XYZ file of C-alpha atoms in Angstrom:
571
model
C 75.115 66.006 60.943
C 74.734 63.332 63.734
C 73.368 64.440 67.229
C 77.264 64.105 68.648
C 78.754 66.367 66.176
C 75.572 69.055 66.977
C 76.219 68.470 70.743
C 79.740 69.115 70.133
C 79.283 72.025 68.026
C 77.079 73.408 70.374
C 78.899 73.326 74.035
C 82.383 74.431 72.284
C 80.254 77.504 70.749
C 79.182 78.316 74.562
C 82.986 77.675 75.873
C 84.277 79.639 73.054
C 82.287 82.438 73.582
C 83.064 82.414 76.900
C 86.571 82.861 76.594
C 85.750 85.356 73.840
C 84.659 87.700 76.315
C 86.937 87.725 78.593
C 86.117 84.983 81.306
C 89.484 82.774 82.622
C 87.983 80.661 85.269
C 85.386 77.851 85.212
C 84.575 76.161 88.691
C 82.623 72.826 87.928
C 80.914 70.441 90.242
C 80.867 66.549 88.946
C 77.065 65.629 87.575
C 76.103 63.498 84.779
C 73.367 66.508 83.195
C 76.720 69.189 82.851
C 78.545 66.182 80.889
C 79.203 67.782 77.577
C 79.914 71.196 79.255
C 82.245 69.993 81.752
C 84.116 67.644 79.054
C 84.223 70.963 76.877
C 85.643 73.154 79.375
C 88.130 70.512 80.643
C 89.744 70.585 77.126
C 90.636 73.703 76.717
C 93.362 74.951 77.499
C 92.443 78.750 77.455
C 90.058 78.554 80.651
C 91.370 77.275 83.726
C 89.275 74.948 85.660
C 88.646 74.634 89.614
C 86.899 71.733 90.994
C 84.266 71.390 94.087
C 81.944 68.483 94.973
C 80.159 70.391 97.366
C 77.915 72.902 95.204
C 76.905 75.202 98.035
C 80.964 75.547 98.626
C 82.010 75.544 94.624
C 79.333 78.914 94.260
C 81.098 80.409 97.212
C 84.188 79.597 95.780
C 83.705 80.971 92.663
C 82.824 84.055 94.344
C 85.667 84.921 95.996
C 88.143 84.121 92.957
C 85.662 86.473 91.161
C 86.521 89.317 93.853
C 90.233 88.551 93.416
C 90.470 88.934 89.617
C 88.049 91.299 89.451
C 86.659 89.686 86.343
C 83.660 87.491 85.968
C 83.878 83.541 86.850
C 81.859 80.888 85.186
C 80.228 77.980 88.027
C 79.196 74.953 86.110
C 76.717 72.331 87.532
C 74.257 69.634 86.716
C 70.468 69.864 87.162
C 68.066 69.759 90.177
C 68.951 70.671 93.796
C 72.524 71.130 92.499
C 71.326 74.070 91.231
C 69.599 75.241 94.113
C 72.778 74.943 96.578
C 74.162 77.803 94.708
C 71.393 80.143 96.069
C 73.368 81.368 99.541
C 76.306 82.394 96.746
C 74.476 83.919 94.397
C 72.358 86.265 96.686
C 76.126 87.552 97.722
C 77.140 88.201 94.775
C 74.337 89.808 93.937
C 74.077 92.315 97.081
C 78.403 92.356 97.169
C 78.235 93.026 93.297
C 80.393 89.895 92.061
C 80.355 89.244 88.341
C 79.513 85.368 88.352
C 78.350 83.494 84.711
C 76.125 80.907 86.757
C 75.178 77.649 84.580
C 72.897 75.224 85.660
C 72.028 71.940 83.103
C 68.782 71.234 82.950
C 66.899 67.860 81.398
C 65.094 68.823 78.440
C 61.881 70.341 77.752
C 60.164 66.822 77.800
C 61.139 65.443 81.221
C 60.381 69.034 83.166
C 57.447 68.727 85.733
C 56.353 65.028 85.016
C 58.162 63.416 87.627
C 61.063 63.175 86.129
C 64.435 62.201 88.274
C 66.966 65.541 89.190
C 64.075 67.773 87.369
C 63.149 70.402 89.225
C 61.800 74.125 87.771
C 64.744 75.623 87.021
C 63.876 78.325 85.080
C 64.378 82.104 86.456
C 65.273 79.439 89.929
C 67.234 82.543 91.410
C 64.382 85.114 90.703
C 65.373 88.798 91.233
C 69.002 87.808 93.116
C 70.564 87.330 89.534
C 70.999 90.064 86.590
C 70.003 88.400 83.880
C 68.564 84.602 83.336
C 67.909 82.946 80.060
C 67.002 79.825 79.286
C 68.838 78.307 75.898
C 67.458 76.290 73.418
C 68.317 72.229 72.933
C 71.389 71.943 71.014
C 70.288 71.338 67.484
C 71.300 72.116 64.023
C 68.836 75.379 62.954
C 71.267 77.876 61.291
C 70.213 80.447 63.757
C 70.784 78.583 67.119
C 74.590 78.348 67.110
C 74.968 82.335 66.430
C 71.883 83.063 68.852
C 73.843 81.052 71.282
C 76.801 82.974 70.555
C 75.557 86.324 71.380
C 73.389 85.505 74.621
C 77.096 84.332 75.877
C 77.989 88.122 74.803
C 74.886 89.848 76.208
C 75.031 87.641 79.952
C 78.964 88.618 80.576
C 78.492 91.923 79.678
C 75.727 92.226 82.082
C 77.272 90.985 84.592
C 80.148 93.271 83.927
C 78.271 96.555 83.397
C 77.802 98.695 87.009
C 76.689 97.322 89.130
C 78.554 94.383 88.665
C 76.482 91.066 89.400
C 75.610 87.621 88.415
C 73.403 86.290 85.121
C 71.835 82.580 84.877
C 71.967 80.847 81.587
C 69.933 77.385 82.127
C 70.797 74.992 79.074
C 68.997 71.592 78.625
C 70.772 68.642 77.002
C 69.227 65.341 76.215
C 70.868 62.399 76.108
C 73.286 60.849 74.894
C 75.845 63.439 76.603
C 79.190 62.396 75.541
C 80.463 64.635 72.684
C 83.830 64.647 69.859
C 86.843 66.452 71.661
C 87.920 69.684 69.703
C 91.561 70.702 69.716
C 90.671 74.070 68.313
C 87.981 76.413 69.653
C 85.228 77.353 66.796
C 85.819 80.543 65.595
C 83.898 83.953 66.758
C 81.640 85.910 64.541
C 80.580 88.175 67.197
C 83.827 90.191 67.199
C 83.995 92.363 70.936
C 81.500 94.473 73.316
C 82.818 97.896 74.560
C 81.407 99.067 77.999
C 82.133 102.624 79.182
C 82.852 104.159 82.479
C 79.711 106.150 84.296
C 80.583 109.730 84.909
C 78.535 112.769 86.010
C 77.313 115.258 83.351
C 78.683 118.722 83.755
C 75.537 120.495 85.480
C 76.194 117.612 88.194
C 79.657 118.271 88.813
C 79.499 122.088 88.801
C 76.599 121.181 91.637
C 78.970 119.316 93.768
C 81.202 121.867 93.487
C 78.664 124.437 95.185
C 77.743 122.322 98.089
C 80.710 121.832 99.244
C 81.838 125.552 98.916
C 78.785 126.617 101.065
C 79.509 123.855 103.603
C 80.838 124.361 106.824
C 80.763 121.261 108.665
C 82.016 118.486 106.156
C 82.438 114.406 106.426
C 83.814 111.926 103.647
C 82.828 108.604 104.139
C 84.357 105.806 102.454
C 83.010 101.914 102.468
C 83.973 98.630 100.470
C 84.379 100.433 97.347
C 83.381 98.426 93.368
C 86.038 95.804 92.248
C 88.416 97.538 90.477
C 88.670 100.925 91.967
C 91.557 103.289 91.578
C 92.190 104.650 94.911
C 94.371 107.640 93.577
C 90.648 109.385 92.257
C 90.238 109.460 95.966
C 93.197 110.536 96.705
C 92.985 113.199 94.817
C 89.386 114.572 96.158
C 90.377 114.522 99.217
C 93.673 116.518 98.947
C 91.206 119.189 97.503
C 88.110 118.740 99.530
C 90.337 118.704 103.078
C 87.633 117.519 104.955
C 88.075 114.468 107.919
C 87.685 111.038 106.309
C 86.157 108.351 107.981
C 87.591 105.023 106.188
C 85.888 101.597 106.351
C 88.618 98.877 106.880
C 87.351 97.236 103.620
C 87.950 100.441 101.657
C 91.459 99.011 101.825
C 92.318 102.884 102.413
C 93.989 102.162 105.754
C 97.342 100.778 104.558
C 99.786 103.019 102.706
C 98.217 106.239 102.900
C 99.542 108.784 100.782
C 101.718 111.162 103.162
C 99.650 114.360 102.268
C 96.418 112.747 102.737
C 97.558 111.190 106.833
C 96.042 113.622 108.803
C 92.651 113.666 107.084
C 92.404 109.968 107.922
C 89.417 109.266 110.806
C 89.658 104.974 111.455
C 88.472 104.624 114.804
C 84.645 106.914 114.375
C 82.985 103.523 115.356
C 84.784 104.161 119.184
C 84.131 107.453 119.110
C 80.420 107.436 117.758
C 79.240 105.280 120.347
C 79.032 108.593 123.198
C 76.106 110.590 122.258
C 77.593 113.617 123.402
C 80.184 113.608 121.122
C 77.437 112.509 117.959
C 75.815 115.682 118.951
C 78.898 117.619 118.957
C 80.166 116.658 115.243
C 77.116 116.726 113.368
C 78.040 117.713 109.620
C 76.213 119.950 107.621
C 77.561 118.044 104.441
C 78.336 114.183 104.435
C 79.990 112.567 100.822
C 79.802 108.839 100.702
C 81.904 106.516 98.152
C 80.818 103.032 97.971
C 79.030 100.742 100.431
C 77.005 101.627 103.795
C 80.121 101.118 106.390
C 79.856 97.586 109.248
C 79.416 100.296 111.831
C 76.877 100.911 112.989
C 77.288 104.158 115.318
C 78.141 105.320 112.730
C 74.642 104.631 110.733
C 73.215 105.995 113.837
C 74.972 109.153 113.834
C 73.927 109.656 109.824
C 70.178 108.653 110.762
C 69.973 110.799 113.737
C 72.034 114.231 112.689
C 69.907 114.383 109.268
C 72.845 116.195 107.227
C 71.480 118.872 104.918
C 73.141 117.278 102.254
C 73.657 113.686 102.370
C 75.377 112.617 98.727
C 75.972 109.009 97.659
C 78.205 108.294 94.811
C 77.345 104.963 93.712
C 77.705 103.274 90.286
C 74.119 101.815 90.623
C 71.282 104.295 90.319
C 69.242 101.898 92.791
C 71.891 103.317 95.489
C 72.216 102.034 99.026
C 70.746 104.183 101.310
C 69.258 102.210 104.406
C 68.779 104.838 106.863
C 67.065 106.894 104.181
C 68.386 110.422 104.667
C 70.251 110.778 101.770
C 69.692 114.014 99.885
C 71.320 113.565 96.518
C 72.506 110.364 94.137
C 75.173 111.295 92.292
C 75.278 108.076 89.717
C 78.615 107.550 88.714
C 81.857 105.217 89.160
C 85.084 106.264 91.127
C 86.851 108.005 87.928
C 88.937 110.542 86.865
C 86.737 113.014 86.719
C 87.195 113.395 90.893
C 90.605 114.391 90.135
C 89.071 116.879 87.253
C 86.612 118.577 89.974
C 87.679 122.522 90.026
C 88.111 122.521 93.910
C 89.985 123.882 96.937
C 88.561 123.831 100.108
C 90.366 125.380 103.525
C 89.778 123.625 106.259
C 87.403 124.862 109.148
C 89.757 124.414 112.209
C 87.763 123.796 115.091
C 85.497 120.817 113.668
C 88.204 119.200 111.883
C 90.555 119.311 115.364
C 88.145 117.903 117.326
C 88.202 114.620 114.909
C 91.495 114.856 114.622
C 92.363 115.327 118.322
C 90.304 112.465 119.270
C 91.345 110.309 116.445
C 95.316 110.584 117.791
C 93.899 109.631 121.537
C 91.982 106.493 120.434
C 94.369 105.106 118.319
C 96.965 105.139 121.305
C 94.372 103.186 123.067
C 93.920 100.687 120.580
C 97.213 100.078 119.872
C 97.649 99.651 123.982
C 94.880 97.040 123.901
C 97.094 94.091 123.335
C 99.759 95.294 126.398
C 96.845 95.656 128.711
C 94.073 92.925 127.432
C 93.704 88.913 126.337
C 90.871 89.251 124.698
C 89.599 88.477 120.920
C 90.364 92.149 120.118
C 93.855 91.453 121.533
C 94.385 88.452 119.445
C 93.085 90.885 116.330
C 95.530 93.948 116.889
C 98.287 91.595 117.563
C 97.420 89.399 114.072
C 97.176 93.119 112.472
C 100.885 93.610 113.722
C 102.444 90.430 112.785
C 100.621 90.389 109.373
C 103.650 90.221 106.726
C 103.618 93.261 104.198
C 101.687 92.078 100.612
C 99.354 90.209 102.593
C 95.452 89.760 102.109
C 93.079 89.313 105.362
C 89.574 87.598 104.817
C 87.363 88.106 107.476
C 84.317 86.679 108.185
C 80.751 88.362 109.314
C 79.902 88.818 113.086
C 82.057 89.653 115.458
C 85.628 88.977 113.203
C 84.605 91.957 110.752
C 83.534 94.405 113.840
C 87.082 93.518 115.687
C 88.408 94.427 111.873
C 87.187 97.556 111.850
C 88.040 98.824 115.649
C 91.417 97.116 115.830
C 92.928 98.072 112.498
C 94.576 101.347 112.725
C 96.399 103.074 109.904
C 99.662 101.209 108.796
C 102.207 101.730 105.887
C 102.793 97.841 105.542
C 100.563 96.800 102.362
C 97.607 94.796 104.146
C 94.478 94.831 102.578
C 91.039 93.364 103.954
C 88.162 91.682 102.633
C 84.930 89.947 103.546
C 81.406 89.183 102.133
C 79.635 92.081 103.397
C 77.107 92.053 100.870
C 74.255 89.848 102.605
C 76.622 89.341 105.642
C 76.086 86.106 106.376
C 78.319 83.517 107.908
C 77.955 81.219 104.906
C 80.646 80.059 102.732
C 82.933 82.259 104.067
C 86.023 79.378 103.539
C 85.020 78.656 100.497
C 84.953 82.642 99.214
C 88.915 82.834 101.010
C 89.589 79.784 99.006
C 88.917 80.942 95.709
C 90.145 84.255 96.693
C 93.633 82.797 97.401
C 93.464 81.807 93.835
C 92.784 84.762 91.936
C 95.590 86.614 93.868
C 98.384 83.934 94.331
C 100.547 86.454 94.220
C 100.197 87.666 98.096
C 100.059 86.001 101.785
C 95.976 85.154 102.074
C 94.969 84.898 105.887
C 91.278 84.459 106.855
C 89.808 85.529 110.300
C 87.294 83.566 111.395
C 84.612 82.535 114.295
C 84.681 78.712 115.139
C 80.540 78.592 113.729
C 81.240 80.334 110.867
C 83.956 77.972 110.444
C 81.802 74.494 111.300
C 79.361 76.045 108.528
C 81.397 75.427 105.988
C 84.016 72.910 107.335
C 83.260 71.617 103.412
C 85.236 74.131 101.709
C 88.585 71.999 102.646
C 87.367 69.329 100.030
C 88.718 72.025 97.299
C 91.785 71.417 98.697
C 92.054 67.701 97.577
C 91.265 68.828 94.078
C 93.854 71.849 93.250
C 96.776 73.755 95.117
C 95.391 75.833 98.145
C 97.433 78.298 100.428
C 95.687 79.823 103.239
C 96.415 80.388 106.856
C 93.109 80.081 108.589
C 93.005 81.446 112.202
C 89.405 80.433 113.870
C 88.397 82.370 117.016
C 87.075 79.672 119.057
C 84.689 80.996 121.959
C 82.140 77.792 121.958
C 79.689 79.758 120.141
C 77.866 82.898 118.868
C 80.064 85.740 120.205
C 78.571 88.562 118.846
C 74.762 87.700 120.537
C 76.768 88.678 123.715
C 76.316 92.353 122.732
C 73.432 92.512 122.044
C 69.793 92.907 124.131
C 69.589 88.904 123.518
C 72.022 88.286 126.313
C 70.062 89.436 129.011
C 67.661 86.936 128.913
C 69.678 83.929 130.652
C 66.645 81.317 130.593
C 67.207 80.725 126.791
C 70.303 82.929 125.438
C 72.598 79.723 125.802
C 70.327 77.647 123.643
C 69.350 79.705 120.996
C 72.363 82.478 120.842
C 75.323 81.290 122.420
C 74.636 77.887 120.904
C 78.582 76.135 122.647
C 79.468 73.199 120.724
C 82.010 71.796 122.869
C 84.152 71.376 119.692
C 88.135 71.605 118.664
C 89.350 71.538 115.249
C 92.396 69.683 115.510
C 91.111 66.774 113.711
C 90.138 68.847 110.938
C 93.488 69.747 110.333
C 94.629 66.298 110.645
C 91.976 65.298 108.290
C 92.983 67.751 105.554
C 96.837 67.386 105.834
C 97.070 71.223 107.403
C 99.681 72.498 109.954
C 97.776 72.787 113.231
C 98.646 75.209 115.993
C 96.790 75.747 118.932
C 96.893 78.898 120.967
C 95.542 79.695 124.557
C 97.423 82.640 126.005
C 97.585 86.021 123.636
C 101.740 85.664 124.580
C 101.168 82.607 122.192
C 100.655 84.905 119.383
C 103.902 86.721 119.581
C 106.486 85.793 116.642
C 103.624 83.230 115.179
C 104.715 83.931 111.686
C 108.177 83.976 112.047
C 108.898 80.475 111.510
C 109.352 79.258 107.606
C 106.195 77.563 106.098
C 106.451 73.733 105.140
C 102.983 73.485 104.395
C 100.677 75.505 102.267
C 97.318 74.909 104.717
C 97.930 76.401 108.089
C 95.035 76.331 110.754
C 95.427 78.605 114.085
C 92.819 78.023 116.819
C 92.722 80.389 119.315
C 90.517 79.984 122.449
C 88.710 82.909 123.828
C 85.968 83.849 126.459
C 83.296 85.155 125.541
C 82.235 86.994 128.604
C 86.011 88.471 128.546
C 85.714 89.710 125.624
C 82.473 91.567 125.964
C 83.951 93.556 129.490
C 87.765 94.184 127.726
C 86.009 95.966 124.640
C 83.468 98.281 126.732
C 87.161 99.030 129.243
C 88.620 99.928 125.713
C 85.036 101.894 124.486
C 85.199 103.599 128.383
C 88.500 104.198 128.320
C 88.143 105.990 124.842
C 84.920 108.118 126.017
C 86.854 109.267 129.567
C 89.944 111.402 127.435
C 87.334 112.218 124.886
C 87.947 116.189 123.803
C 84.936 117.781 123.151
């Protein structure tokens, strides 16, 4: 067999098994080392294929079509710092639990740490942030390599699959030549299917569940970004039985639609509330439940780390559970399932605790949904956006200050809008590219992304996807000059150097951006701008809304809103 016909063999083997379990979605980045990889997946027509120049960008954007299909996504590049620019992405996906199939090409064996050209060390290159990492042998024609081959495919995607979900390396070395034969017809599988089941509690766990909460007075669910691919109707359920308040993350995505039943359980605004230390002290639970991730807020994290709940219990698919005030008290490992719904529970409600969250609850969201009548600032521009959204829409929102606004302004609504964000390292990076991709993976709804104008000049370079495949995204970019969020914080009373090192003004506008990549461009000053902005029919698939803000407005209209909130506070 010549060396093109083993190449060949070899990189439809890898495609094939691919597709064999289960992966759609290839994003590939042009480099000459990925050749017979990226000719492979380009002709076949039973993986679709994304394309990014940028690698730092194509990661991110893998990632966020990953979160949208809720499946894993294959990101395809050639070797040496190539590889590396997919670092910010991975350690996301790692801490945000995205299933990513991460490929780097690598020069062979002979040309690695002799001064080779784009050869760096790329073996186990993303250390502890990925899974799994193997490196694969050089294409060749040993029986055993093309089966071995075949079931590493099967054993990386079904790690990064398995709870928690996350992302595996494979590094494959090709010499050269790299062109290969084109195959019409994928090479058959002889590894047949993998089977993973759900994670549930035993029965002696369950039955102890069941007696906390009947000797609990005092009790708190807390809900945060919950695993991709949650069925919200287990929690549902629970907390029909369990009738305890509920305080809901805005990334929970349990917000929107509430069930009717389930309403008046529903606590959205704690953050507001949380921040008066009287009223900490007065709700202090002798039980807290938490599903999925630590919440943004973090009053609330104070009020968990402070009260030291007798029973603290996280549910969490991932027996290394995420517990970073350290209180919690039990680990129930196990996914969202139906055995919540099974749980041999009914709870009555204690009265007095549950009306004062209640009570106060009903009194804050007046407030916040006053804020826009009364205010001009960003969290003005954020409850009117939540109000205009159109129902079946998605909102990305970026870290900082976008994600807090999120979580304060968005009250509960029965329009379908659902949020999302990278909230697993929270960083500011890629956060374009991530709504990109995610547009993809659910084409099917309105994407909008919120966004700061840095976090938006950080990765300006997501737009180049745009040249390459169909994109539609409205992208609205808060645009204080700077780093809006430092004003909160003890950083801003230090005048001498905040400007410099935290407020960090650029001066810039972002109307030439949107001339540059063919988007609609409108530019608002005033909040009455935003009235009716989505009324008008859409000609053009890229939308960009800047809206200017102050940033020393906005930090004096959110602590009226907080003191407002505290001053009709029932205790």
């Amino acid at each position: 067999m010549s060396e093109r016909e083993i190449l060949t063999n070899y990189v439809y083997k890898i495609v094939a098994s691919i597709i064999q379990n289960g992966v759609e979605d290839v994003v590939i980045s042009p480099g000459s080392r990925s050749t017979p990889l990226a000719y492979a997946f380009a002709s076949t027509k039973d993986i679709q294929v994304y394309r990014q120049v940028d690698e730092r960008s194509a990661a991110f954007f893998a990632l966020g079509l990953a979160k949208a299909k809720q499946k894993p996504v294959v990101l395809l590049c050639t070797s040496g710092t190539a590889a590396a620019n997919y670092y910010p992405a991975i350690v996301e996906a790692k801490y945000s639990r995205i299933p990513l199939i991460v490929i780097t090409a690598d020069r062979p064996h002979e040309l690695r740490e002799v001064g080779a050209p784009q050869a760096i060390n790329q073996i186990n290159l993303y250390g502890e942030h990925v899974k799994w990492s193997a490196d694969f042998p050089i294409p060749d024609d040993a029986k055993q390599t093309l089966p071995f081959v075949e079931r590493h495919i099967a054993r990386g995607v079904n790690i990064a699959k398995s709870s928690p979900l996350g992302p595996v390396h494979f590094n494959i070395p090709f010499r050269e030549p790299l062109l290969i034969d084109f195959n019409e017809q994928l090479p058959l599988a002889t590894f047949k299917g993998s089977f993973i089941g759900e994670i549930t509690p035993t029965e002696e766990t369950k039955k102890l569940l069941i007696n906390i909460m009947n000797e609990t007075n005092k009790g708190l669910i807390v809900v945060g970004e919950l695993a991709l691919g949650t069925d919200l109707r287990y929690i549902w359920d629970f907390i029909r039985k369990v009738k305890w308040p509920v305080l809901v993350e805005s990334l929970s995505n349990m917000r929107a639609k509430i069930p009717d039943d389930c309403k008046q359980y529903i606590i959205t605004t704690y953050d507001a509330l949380l921040k008066s230390e009287p009223y900490r002290e007065k709700v202090v639970a002798d039980t807290i439940i938490r599903f999925g991730a630590q919440p943004v807020s973090k009053f609330l994290t104070i009020f968990i780390t402070n009260s030291m709940p007798t029973n603290y219990i996280v549910i969490d698919e991932d027996p290394m559970f995420r517990d970073s005030s350290s209180v919690s008290t039990h680990l129930i490992n196990a996914s969202i399932g139906k055995w919540l719904s099974e749980l041999q529970i009914e709870l009555e409600i204690n009265n007095d605790y549950f009306s004062i969250w209640r009570a106060n609850e009903d009194m804050a969201i007046k407030h916040i949904a006053k804020h826009v009548e009364s205010e001009t600032d960003e969290g003005a521009v954020v409850r009117s956006l939540l109000e205009q959204l159109p129902d079946g829409s998605d909102l990305f929102v970026s870290s900082s200050m976008p994600i807090r606004d999120i979580d304060t302004f968005l009250i509960p609504t029965d329009r379908d809008i659902q949020i999302f964000a990278n909230r697993g390292a929270n960083g500011i990076d890629g956060v374009m590219s991530t709504a990109l991709g995610f547009s993809h993976g659910r084409s099917d709804r309105q994407l909008f992304l919120l966004i700061g104008d840095l976090a938006f000049l950080h990765d300006v370079n997501a737009l180049i996807a745009t040249r390459y495949q169909p994109c539609n995204i409205t992208v609205i970019v808060l645009n204080n000059d700077g780093g809006g969020i430092f004003s909160y914080l003890s950083q801003s009373t230090i005048k001498e150097y905040y400007e410099d090192l935290f407020g960090t003004p650029t001066a810039l506008q972002f109307e030439q951006v949107a001339i540059m990549y063919d988007m609609e461009y409108i530019q608002v000053n005033k909040l009455v701008e935003m009235k009716g902005i989505f009324n008008s029919e859409r000609t053009n698939p890229l939308r960009l809304i800047e809206v200017f803000t102050d940033r020393q407005e906005n930090v004096a209209a959110h602590r009226r809103l907080w003191q407002q909130i505290h001053s009709e506070m029932k205790q």
